[in-house]
Structure formats: C-alpha cells, structure tokens
Amino acid sequence: KNNNNNNNNNNTNTNNQHHQPKYNKRIKIQYNMVFTLLDIQAIRSLDVLALLGLGFVLETIFRLWQYLIKRPSAAFQQLELEVTQLQYETTQKRALGPTAFVETSKLERALLAKEKEFQALKTGRLSTYQDMQRTKNYITYGISLLVCIVFYGVPILSMDPNATAGRLRGLLFPLSFVGFGMKIANFGLEAETSIGALVVMWSAQMTVTQLADGLEALALTTTV
C-alpha cells in the first residue's frame, strides 16, 4: 500500500512537472506578443506618470468647476418653481373668461416680472459658463505649450522603426490621420515610431472627460 501511495505521488509530481513548462511557455508567448506588437525600445516611465497626473488633475479641476456652474442654485430652483406655479395659475384664471379679468391681469403682471427675473438669472449663468470655458481654453493652451516646449524632441515612448512599420499609426487611427492636434503633439519627433508628451497628457484629460460625461448621463437617467 505504501508503495502504491509513493507511486501515485511520483506520478502526480511528474504530471505537475510535465504541465508546468507548458503554462510558463504560454505566458511567455503572450508576454512577447504584447511587446513585439509595437516593439517598444524605450519608455520614460516617470514622465508618463507625471504627464498622466497633470492631465488628470487639470481636467478634474475643470470638470468640478463646470459642475458648480451648471448646478442650479437654490435661488434658481425656487424662482423656476415660482414661474411654473404662476403659469399654471394664470392659465386656470384665463379659462374662467371675463369674470376673472382682474385676477388674470394681476397674475399676468406677476408672471411677466418673474419671467424677466428668471431670464436675467439664466443669462448670468450662461455668461459665467462662457467665461469659464474661455479661461479653461487659455489655461489648457498655456499648459500644452509649456509641455511642448519642455519635452520638445523628447519621445516619451519610442519603437524600433524596422519592426513597427506603421503599426503605431494604425493603433492611433483615425487621430493619426485627421487629428491636427496629433501633428502638433508629434512636432519634432518621428511620428511613425514615437509618442510625444502632449499625447500622454491629452489621453488623461480625455479619460476624465469621458468618465465625467458618463457619470453626468447616469445621474440624469436616475433622476428622470
């Protein structure tokens, strides 16, 4: 019985040793496939983290600023409710005809005053939002120009030109063909074999934008 147990253990160990190299080989093949797809030669890891962090923080601040402006204040909600209530009451009085002429006139004057006040408040909110967008554009352009100057001619990620053979352009399609910003981002670099600093920073900003838009759409869906 002991001999049978020993034989079983030996067979189990042999099977494990037999299957283990195949598992390691499969992982190695997948690992190589990832890095031979673009044949990465060099990547500036610290710069990537710094640029991703800069883009993330910058866009997060802008989105929070935008949210605070677009979010209706308590005074705005109260005034909107008053306008809606006056519109309803005015419609009800008009339905009574000439017998309610005096009350209808009072409600119409009150409604007109509230609507003017509400429109002025909406115009002010729109003007504030437009000012925010202009300020955001100025700051974004300034920081992008600064990053472009600091990292001019410095590839954040570079690949073997012999092995890449246009794969990067295909990976970034259609931006690599029609994106004017991509041409600016790769100014001073080999566009076919490298990625510039602006592309890394913009990717973080775009990620935050997409996440914020998704959360905003989800919030509207749940409230409705």
PDB file of C-alpha atoms in Angstrom:
ATOM      1  CA  LYS A   1       0.000   0.000   0.000  1.00  0.00           C
ATOM      2  CA  ASN A   2       2.820   2.397   0.846  1.00  0.00           C
ATOM      3  CA  ASN A   3       4.480   1.560  -2.462  1.00  0.00           C
ATOM      4  CA  ASN A   4       1.236   2.390  -4.301  1.00  0.00           C
ATOM      5  CA  ASN A   5       0.982   5.741  -2.498  1.00  0.00           C
ATOM      6  CA  ASN A   6       4.560   6.560  -3.355  1.00  0.00           C
ATOM      7  CA  ASN A   7       3.938   5.636  -6.980  1.00  0.00           C
ATOM      8  CA  ASN A   8       0.828   7.846  -7.052  1.00  0.00           C
ATOM      9  CA  ASN A   9       2.746  10.771  -5.545  1.00  0.00           C
ATOM     10  CA  ASN A  10       5.543  10.303  -8.030  1.00  0.00           C
ATOM     11  CA  ASN A  11       3.049  10.216 -10.878  1.00  0.00           C
ATOM     12  CA  THR A  12       1.368  13.391  -9.586  1.00  0.00           C
ATOM     13  CA  ASN A  13       4.691  15.225  -9.312  1.00  0.00           C
ATOM     14  CA  THR A  14       5.649  14.018 -12.762  1.00  0.00           C
ATOM     15  CA  ASN A  15       2.361  15.273 -14.211  1.00  0.00           C
ATOM     16  CA  ASN A  16       2.776  18.658 -12.483  1.00  0.00           C
ATOM     17  CA  GLN A  17       6.303  18.988 -13.799  1.00  0.00           C
ATOM     18  CA  HIS A  18       5.100  17.942 -17.228  1.00  0.00           C
ATOM     19  CA  HIS A  19       2.317  20.570 -17.354  1.00  0.00           C
ATOM     20  CA  GLN A  20       4.233  23.421 -15.678  1.00  0.00           C
ATOM     21  CA  PRO A  21       6.555  24.226 -18.605  1.00  0.00           C
ATOM     22  CA  LYS A  22       3.583  24.469 -20.974  1.00  0.00           C
ATOM     23  CA  TYR A  23       1.908  27.007 -18.698  1.00  0.00           C
ATOM     24  CA  ASN A  24       5.071  29.087 -18.425  1.00  0.00           C
ATOM     25  CA  LYS A  25       5.598  28.861 -22.163  1.00  0.00           C
ATOM     26  CA  ARG A  26       2.072  30.103 -22.847  1.00  0.00           C
ATOM     27  CA  ILE A  27       2.523  33.087 -20.553  1.00  0.00           C
ATOM     28  CA  LYS A  28       5.854  33.875 -22.143  1.00  0.00           C
ATOM     29  CA  ILE A  29       4.346  33.808 -25.614  1.00  0.00           C
ATOM     30  CA  GLN A  30       1.563  36.192 -24.582  1.00  0.00           C
ATOM     31  CA  TYR A  31       4.074  38.476 -22.914  1.00  0.00           C
ATOM     32  CA  ASN A  32       6.210  38.569 -26.004  1.00  0.00           C
ATOM     33  CA  MET A  33       3.203  39.176 -28.244  1.00  0.00           C
ATOM     34  CA  VAL A  34       2.285  42.310 -26.286  1.00  0.00           C
ATOM     35  CA  PHE A  35       5.723  43.835 -26.579  1.00  0.00           C
ATOM     36  CA  THR A  36       6.511  42.719 -30.089  1.00  0.00           C
ATOM     37  CA  LEU A  37       3.285  44.261 -31.399  1.00  0.00           C
ATOM     38  CA  LEU A  38       4.957  47.667 -31.324  1.00  0.00           C
ATOM     39  CA  ASP A  39       8.485  46.520 -30.437  1.00  0.00           C
ATOM     40  CA  ILE A  40       8.987  49.136 -27.709  1.00  0.00           C
ATOM     41  CA  GLN A  41      12.586  50.266 -27.419  1.00  0.00           C
ATOM     42  CA  ALA A  42      12.317  52.838 -24.641  1.00  0.00           C
ATOM     43  CA  ILE A  43       9.680  54.365 -22.395  1.00  0.00           C
ATOM     44  CA  ARG A  44      10.120  57.207 -19.914  1.00  0.00           C
ATOM     45  CA  SER A  45       8.045  55.811 -17.056  1.00  0.00           C
ATOM     46  CA  LEU A  46       8.383  58.738 -14.642  1.00  0.00           C
ATOM     47  CA  ASP A  47       7.486  61.244 -17.337  1.00  0.00           C
ATOM     48  CA  VAL A  48       4.460  59.147 -18.275  1.00  0.00           C
ATOM     49  CA  LEU A  49       3.234  59.157 -14.675  1.00  0.00           C
ATOM     50  CA  ALA A  50       3.878  62.891 -14.317  1.00  0.00           C
ATOM     51  CA  LEU A  51       2.060  63.748 -17.546  1.00  0.00           C
ATOM     52  CA  LEU A  52      -0.874  61.461 -16.754  1.00  0.00           C
ATOM     53  CA  GLY A  53      -1.146  63.023 -13.303  1.00  0.00           C
ATOM     54  CA  LEU A  54      -1.003  66.534 -14.758  1.00  0.00           C
ATOM     55  CA  GLY A  55      -3.738  65.798 -17.269  1.00  0.00           C
ATOM     56  CA  PHE A  56      -5.892  64.049 -14.675  1.00  0.00           C
ATOM     57  CA  VAL A  57      -5.649  66.844 -12.086  1.00  0.00           C
ATOM     58  CA  LEU A  58      -6.118  69.601 -14.660  1.00  0.00           C
ATOM     59  CA  GLU A  59      -9.227  68.112 -16.234  1.00  0.00           C
ATOM     60  CA  THR A  60     -10.699  67.115 -12.864  1.00  0.00           C
ATOM     61  CA  ILE A  61     -10.451  70.721 -11.671  1.00  0.00           C
ATOM     62  CA  PHE A  62     -12.124  71.963 -14.839  1.00  0.00           C
ATOM     63  CA  ARG A  63     -14.934  69.427 -14.596  1.00  0.00           C
ATOM     64  CA  LEU A  64     -15.611  70.288 -10.945  1.00  0.00           C
ATOM     65  CA  TRP A  65     -15.630  73.978 -11.847  1.00  0.00           C
ATOM     66  CA  GLN A  66     -18.043  73.288 -14.676  1.00  0.00           C
ATOM     67  CA  TYR A  67     -20.274  71.222 -12.388  1.00  0.00           C
ATOM     68  CA  LEU A  68     -20.504  74.012  -9.824  1.00  0.00           C
ATOM     69  CA  ILE A  69     -21.553  76.479 -12.528  1.00  0.00           C
ATOM     70  CA  LYS A  70     -24.072  74.201 -14.231  1.00  0.00           C
ATOM     71  CA  ARG A  71     -25.616  73.002 -10.986  1.00  0.00           C
ATOM     72  CA  PRO A  72     -28.771  75.071 -10.331  1.00  0.00           C
ATOM     73  CA  SER A  73     -28.633  77.026  -7.104  1.00  0.00           C
ATOM     74  CA  ALA A  74     -31.408  77.051  -4.519  1.00  0.00           C
ATOM     75  CA  ALA A  75     -32.481  80.549  -5.620  1.00  0.00           C
ATOM     76  CA  PHE A  76     -32.619  79.440  -9.262  1.00  0.00           C
ATOM     77  CA  GLN A  77     -34.740  76.390  -8.422  1.00  0.00           C
ATOM     78  CA  GLN A  78     -37.074  78.447  -6.252  1.00  0.00           C
ATOM     79  CA  LEU A  79     -37.553  81.080  -8.955  1.00  0.00           C
ATOM     80  CA  GLU A  80     -38.186  78.404 -11.567  1.00  0.00           C
ATOM     81  CA  LEU A  81     -40.806  76.847  -9.321  1.00  0.00           C
ATOM     82  CA  GLU A  82     -42.500  80.214  -8.824  1.00  0.00           C
ATOM     83  CA  VAL A  83     -42.625  80.845 -12.574  1.00  0.00           C
ATOM     84  CA  THR A  84     -44.136  77.418 -13.183  1.00  0.00           C
ATOM     85  CA  GLN A  85     -46.730  77.987 -10.470  1.00  0.00           C
ATOM     86  CA  LEU A  86     -47.689  81.412 -11.832  1.00  0.00           C
ATOM     87  CA  GLN A  87     -48.002  79.990 -15.346  1.00  0.00           C
ATOM     88  CA  TYR A  88     -50.381  77.337 -14.068  1.00  0.00           C
ATOM     89  CA  GLU A  89     -52.495  79.791 -12.070  1.00  0.00           C
ATOM     90  CA  THR A  90     -52.647  82.224 -14.996  1.00  0.00           C
ATOM     91  CA  THR A  91     -53.829  79.501 -17.319  1.00  0.00           C
ATOM     92  CA  GLN A  92     -56.530  78.482 -14.845  1.00  0.00           C
ATOM     93  CA  LYS A  93     -57.807  82.061 -14.467  1.00  0.00           C
ATOM     94  CA  ARG A  94     -57.861  82.664 -18.209  1.00  0.00           C
ATOM     95  CA  ALA A  95     -60.101  79.637 -18.583  1.00  0.00           C
ATOM     96  CA  LEU A  96     -62.728  81.373 -16.422  1.00  0.00           C
ATOM     97  CA  GLY A  97     -63.189  84.101 -19.028  1.00  0.00           C
ATOM     98  CA  PRO A  98     -64.101  87.778 -18.454  1.00  0.00           C
ATOM     99  CA  THR A  99     -65.419  87.135 -14.961  1.00  0.00           C
ATOM    100  CA  ALA A 100     -61.846  86.681 -13.696  1.00  0.00           C
ATOM    101  CA  PHE A 101     -60.343  89.544 -15.706  1.00  0.00           C
ATOM    102  CA  VAL A 102     -58.918  91.414 -12.693  1.00  0.00           C
ATOM    103  CA  GLU A 103     -57.298  88.351 -11.130  1.00  0.00           C
ATOM    104  CA  THR A 104     -55.969  87.272 -14.518  1.00  0.00           C
ATOM    105  CA  SER A 105     -54.357  90.676 -15.130  1.00  0.00           C
ATOM    106  CA  LYS A 106     -52.646  90.612 -11.741  1.00  0.00           C
ATOM    107  CA  LEU A 107     -51.290  87.126 -12.365  1.00  0.00           C
ATOM    108  CA  GLU A 108     -50.076  88.069 -15.844  1.00  0.00           C
ATOM    109  CA  ARG A 109     -48.151  91.067 -14.500  1.00  0.00           C
ATOM    110  CA  ALA A 110     -46.659  88.981 -11.721  1.00  0.00           C
ATOM    111  CA  LEU A 111     -45.747  86.263 -14.222  1.00  0.00           C
ATOM    112  CA  LEU A 112     -44.104  88.761 -16.567  1.00  0.00           C
ATOM    113  CA  ALA A 113     -41.974  90.162 -13.742  1.00  0.00           C
ATOM    114  CA  LYS A 114     -40.923  86.707 -12.587  1.00  0.00           C
ATOM    115  CA  GLU A 115     -40.086  85.613 -16.120  1.00  0.00           C
ATOM    116  CA  LYS A 116     -37.858  88.665 -16.624  1.00  0.00           C
ATOM    117  CA  GLU A 117     -36.079  87.937 -13.352  1.00  0.00           C
ATOM    118  CA  PHE A 118     -35.699  84.279 -14.265  1.00  0.00           C
ATOM    119  CA  GLN A 119     -34.383  85.113 -17.746  1.00  0.00           C
ATOM    120  CA  ALA A 120     -31.837  87.534 -16.280  1.00  0.00           C
ATOM    121  CA  LEU A 121     -30.641  84.813 -13.921  1.00  0.00           C
ATOM    122  CA  LYS A 122     -30.325  82.319 -16.800  1.00  0.00           C
ATOM    123  CA  THR A 123     -28.390  84.865 -18.865  1.00  0.00           C
ATOM    124  CA  GLY A 124     -26.000  85.439 -15.980  1.00  0.00           C
ATOM    125  CA  ARG A 125     -25.400  81.709 -15.575  1.00  0.00           C
ATOM    126  CA  LEU A 126     -24.737  81.344 -19.297  1.00  0.00           C
ATOM    127  CA  SER A 127     -22.299  84.259 -19.252  1.00  0.00           C
ATOM    128  CA  THR A 128     -20.458  82.733 -16.294  1.00  0.00           C
ATOM    129  CA  TYR A 129     -20.243  79.395 -18.086  1.00  0.00           C
ATOM    130  CA  GLN A 130     -18.863  81.010 -21.237  1.00  0.00           C
ATOM    131  CA  ASP A 131     -16.253  82.889 -19.197  1.00  0.00           C
ATOM    132  CA  MET A 132     -15.245  79.610 -17.579  1.00  0.00           C
ATOM    133  CA  GLN A 133     -14.850  77.946 -20.970  1.00  0.00           C
ATOM    134  CA  ARG A 134     -12.627  80.771 -22.223  1.00  0.00           C
ATOM    135  CA  THR A 135     -10.493  80.620 -19.095  1.00  0.00           C
ATOM    136  CA  LYS A 136     -10.239  76.849 -19.426  1.00  0.00           C
ATOM    137  CA  ASN A 137      -9.089  77.159 -23.034  1.00  0.00           C
ATOM    138  CA  TYR A 138      -6.441  79.742 -22.139  1.00  0.00           C
ATOM    139  CA  ILE A 139      -5.084  77.605 -19.302  1.00  0.00           C
ATOM    140  CA  THR A 140      -5.140  74.433 -21.408  1.00  0.00           C
ATOM    141  CA  TYR A 141      -3.358  76.111 -24.310  1.00  0.00           C
ATOM    142  CA  GLY A 142      -0.767  77.607 -21.972  1.00  0.00           C
ATOM    143  CA  ILE A 143      -0.001  74.329 -20.220  1.00  0.00           C
ATOM    144  CA  SER A 144       0.074  72.448 -23.525  1.00  0.00           C
ATOM    145  CA  LEU A 145       2.538  74.992 -24.924  1.00  0.00           C
ATOM    146  CA  LEU A 146       4.689  74.672 -21.808  1.00  0.00           C
ATOM    147  CA  VAL A 147       4.708  70.873 -22.056  1.00  0.00           C
ATOM    148  CA  CYS A 148       5.505  71.086 -25.755  1.00  0.00           C
ATOM    149  CA  ILE A 149       8.488  73.355 -25.064  1.00  0.00           C
ATOM    150  CA  VAL A 150       9.827  71.318 -22.140  1.00  0.00           C
ATOM    151  CA  PHE A 151       9.533  67.986 -23.979  1.00  0.00           C
ATOM    152  CA  TYR A 152      10.352  69.225 -27.465  1.00  0.00           C
ATOM    153  CA  GLY A 153      12.137  66.492 -29.398  1.00  0.00           C
ATOM    154  CA  VAL A 154      11.884  64.061 -26.455  1.00  0.00           C
ATOM    155  CA  PRO A 155       9.929  60.877 -27.241  1.00  0.00           C
ATOM    156  CA  ILE A 156       8.027  59.557 -24.255  1.00  0.00           C
ATOM    157  CA  LEU A 157       7.750  56.193 -25.974  1.00  0.00           C
ATOM    158  CA  SER A 158       9.886  55.063 -28.885  1.00  0.00           C
ATOM    159  CA  MET A 159       9.820  51.928 -31.022  1.00  0.00           C
ATOM    160  CA  ASP A 160      12.019  50.112 -33.469  1.00  0.00           C
ATOM    161  CA  PRO A 161      11.340  51.686 -36.887  1.00  0.00           C
ATOM    162  CA  ASN A 162      12.170  48.450 -38.690  1.00  0.00           C
ATOM    163  CA  ALA A 163       9.701  46.325 -36.721  1.00  0.00           C
ATOM    164  CA  THR A 164       6.933  48.879 -36.163  1.00  0.00           C
ATOM    165  CA  ALA A 165       6.221  49.567 -39.851  1.00  0.00           C
ATOM    166  CA  GLY A 166       3.249  51.898 -39.372  1.00  0.00           C
ATOM    167  CA  ARG A 167       1.601  49.925 -36.568  1.00  0.00           C
ATOM    168  CA  LEU A 168       1.535  52.961 -34.302  1.00  0.00           C
ATOM    169  CA  ARG A 169      -0.304  54.986 -36.933  1.00  0.00           C
ATOM    170  CA  GLY A 170      -2.861  52.221 -37.233  1.00  0.00           C
ATOM    171  CA  LEU A 171      -3.207  51.944 -33.462  1.00  0.00           C
ATOM    172  CA  LEU A 172      -3.979  55.668 -33.172  1.00  0.00           C
ATOM    173  CA  PHE A 173      -6.319  55.708 -36.185  1.00  0.00           C
ATOM    174  CA  PRO A 174      -8.132  57.957 -37.059  1.00  0.00           C
ATOM    175  CA  LEU A 175      -6.361  60.599 -34.973  1.00  0.00           C
ATOM    176  CA  SER A 176      -3.068  59.762 -36.625  1.00  0.00           C
ATOM    177  CA  PHE A 177      -4.517  60.813 -39.996  1.00  0.00           C
ATOM    178  CA  VAL A 178      -7.019  63.595 -39.348  1.00  0.00           C
ATOM    179  CA  GLY A 179      -6.091  64.938 -35.930  1.00  0.00           C
ATOM    180  CA  PHE A 180      -4.385  68.323 -36.217  1.00  0.00           C
ATOM    181  CA  GLY A 181      -3.518  68.099 -32.536  1.00  0.00           C
ATOM    182  CA  MET A 182      -1.610  64.858 -33.159  1.00  0.00           C
ATOM    183  CA  LYS A 183       0.560  66.640 -35.702  1.00  0.00           C
ATOM    184  CA  ILE A 184       1.339  69.338 -33.152  1.00  0.00           C
ATOM    185  CA  ALA A 185       1.960  66.750 -30.421  1.00  0.00           C
ATOM    186  CA  ASN A 186       4.484  64.911 -32.605  1.00  0.00           C
ATOM    187  CA  PHE A 187       6.233  68.054 -33.815  1.00  0.00           C
ATOM    188  CA  GLY A 188       9.972  67.424 -33.713  1.00  0.00           C
ATOM    189  CA  LEU A 189       9.503  63.655 -33.349  1.00  0.00           C
ATOM    190  CA  GLU A 190       9.320  60.664 -35.625  1.00  0.00           C
ATOM    191  CA  ALA A 191       5.546  60.301 -35.869  1.00  0.00           C
ATOM    192  CA  GLU A 192       5.799  56.734 -37.137  1.00  0.00           C
ATOM    193  CA  THR A 193       7.852  55.409 -34.233  1.00  0.00           C
ATOM    194  CA  SER A 194       7.308  57.646 -31.172  1.00  0.00           C
ATOM    195  CA  ILE A 195       4.703  59.253 -28.940  1.00  0.00           C
ATOM    196  CA  GLY A 196       5.112  62.763 -27.571  1.00  0.00           C
ATOM    197  CA  ALA A 197       4.341  64.226 -24.167  1.00  0.00           C
ATOM    198  CA  LEU A 198       1.170  66.003 -25.261  1.00  0.00           C
ATOM    199  CA  VAL A 199      -0.415  62.745 -26.376  1.00  0.00           C
ATOM    200  CA  VAL A 200       0.088  61.275 -22.906  1.00  0.00           C
ATOM    201  CA  MET A 201      -1.324  64.338 -21.133  1.00  0.00           C
ATOM    202  CA  TRP A 202      -4.279  64.611 -23.505  1.00  0.00           C
ATOM    203  CA  SER A 203      -5.098  60.928 -23.039  1.00  0.00           C
ATOM    204  CA  ALA A 204      -5.513  61.504 -19.291  1.00  0.00           C
ATOM    205  CA  GLN A 205      -7.715  64.537 -19.916  1.00  0.00           C
ATOM    206  CA  MET A 206      -9.846  62.622 -22.397  1.00  0.00           C
ATOM    207  CA  THR A 207     -10.260  59.759 -19.928  1.00  0.00           C
ATOM    208  CA  VAL A 208     -11.501  62.119 -17.220  1.00  0.00           C
ATOM    209  CA  THR A 209     -13.839  63.812 -19.717  1.00  0.00           C
ATOM    210  CA  GLN A 210     -15.391  60.524 -20.802  1.00  0.00           C
ATOM    211  CA  LEU A 211     -15.834  59.340 -17.210  1.00  0.00           C
ATOM    212  CA  ALA A 212     -17.400  62.655 -16.173  1.00  0.00           C
ATOM    213  CA  ASP A 213     -19.775  62.625 -19.148  1.00  0.00           C
ATOM    214  CA  GLY A 214     -20.786  59.064 -18.314  1.00  0.00           C
ATOM    215  CA  LEU A 215     -21.462  59.919 -14.672  1.00  0.00           C
ATOM    216  CA  GLU A 216     -23.436  63.008 -15.704  1.00  0.00           C
ATOM    217  CA  ALA A 217     -25.560  60.976 -18.112  1.00  0.00           C
ATOM    218  CA  LEU A 218     -26.111  58.326 -15.432  1.00  0.00           C
ATOM    219  CA  ALA A 219     -27.182  60.983 -12.925  1.00  0.00           C
ATOM    220  CA  LEU A 220     -29.696  62.433 -15.395  1.00  0.00           C
ATOM    221  CA  THR A 221     -31.064  58.957 -16.117  1.00  0.00           C
ATOM    222  CA  THR A 222     -31.550  58.128 -12.428  1.00  0.00           C
ATOM    223  CA  THR A 223     -33.207  61.456 -11.642  1.00  0.00           C
ATOM    224  CA  VAL A 224     -35.640  61.122 -14.555  1.00  0.00           C
TER     225      VAL A 224
END
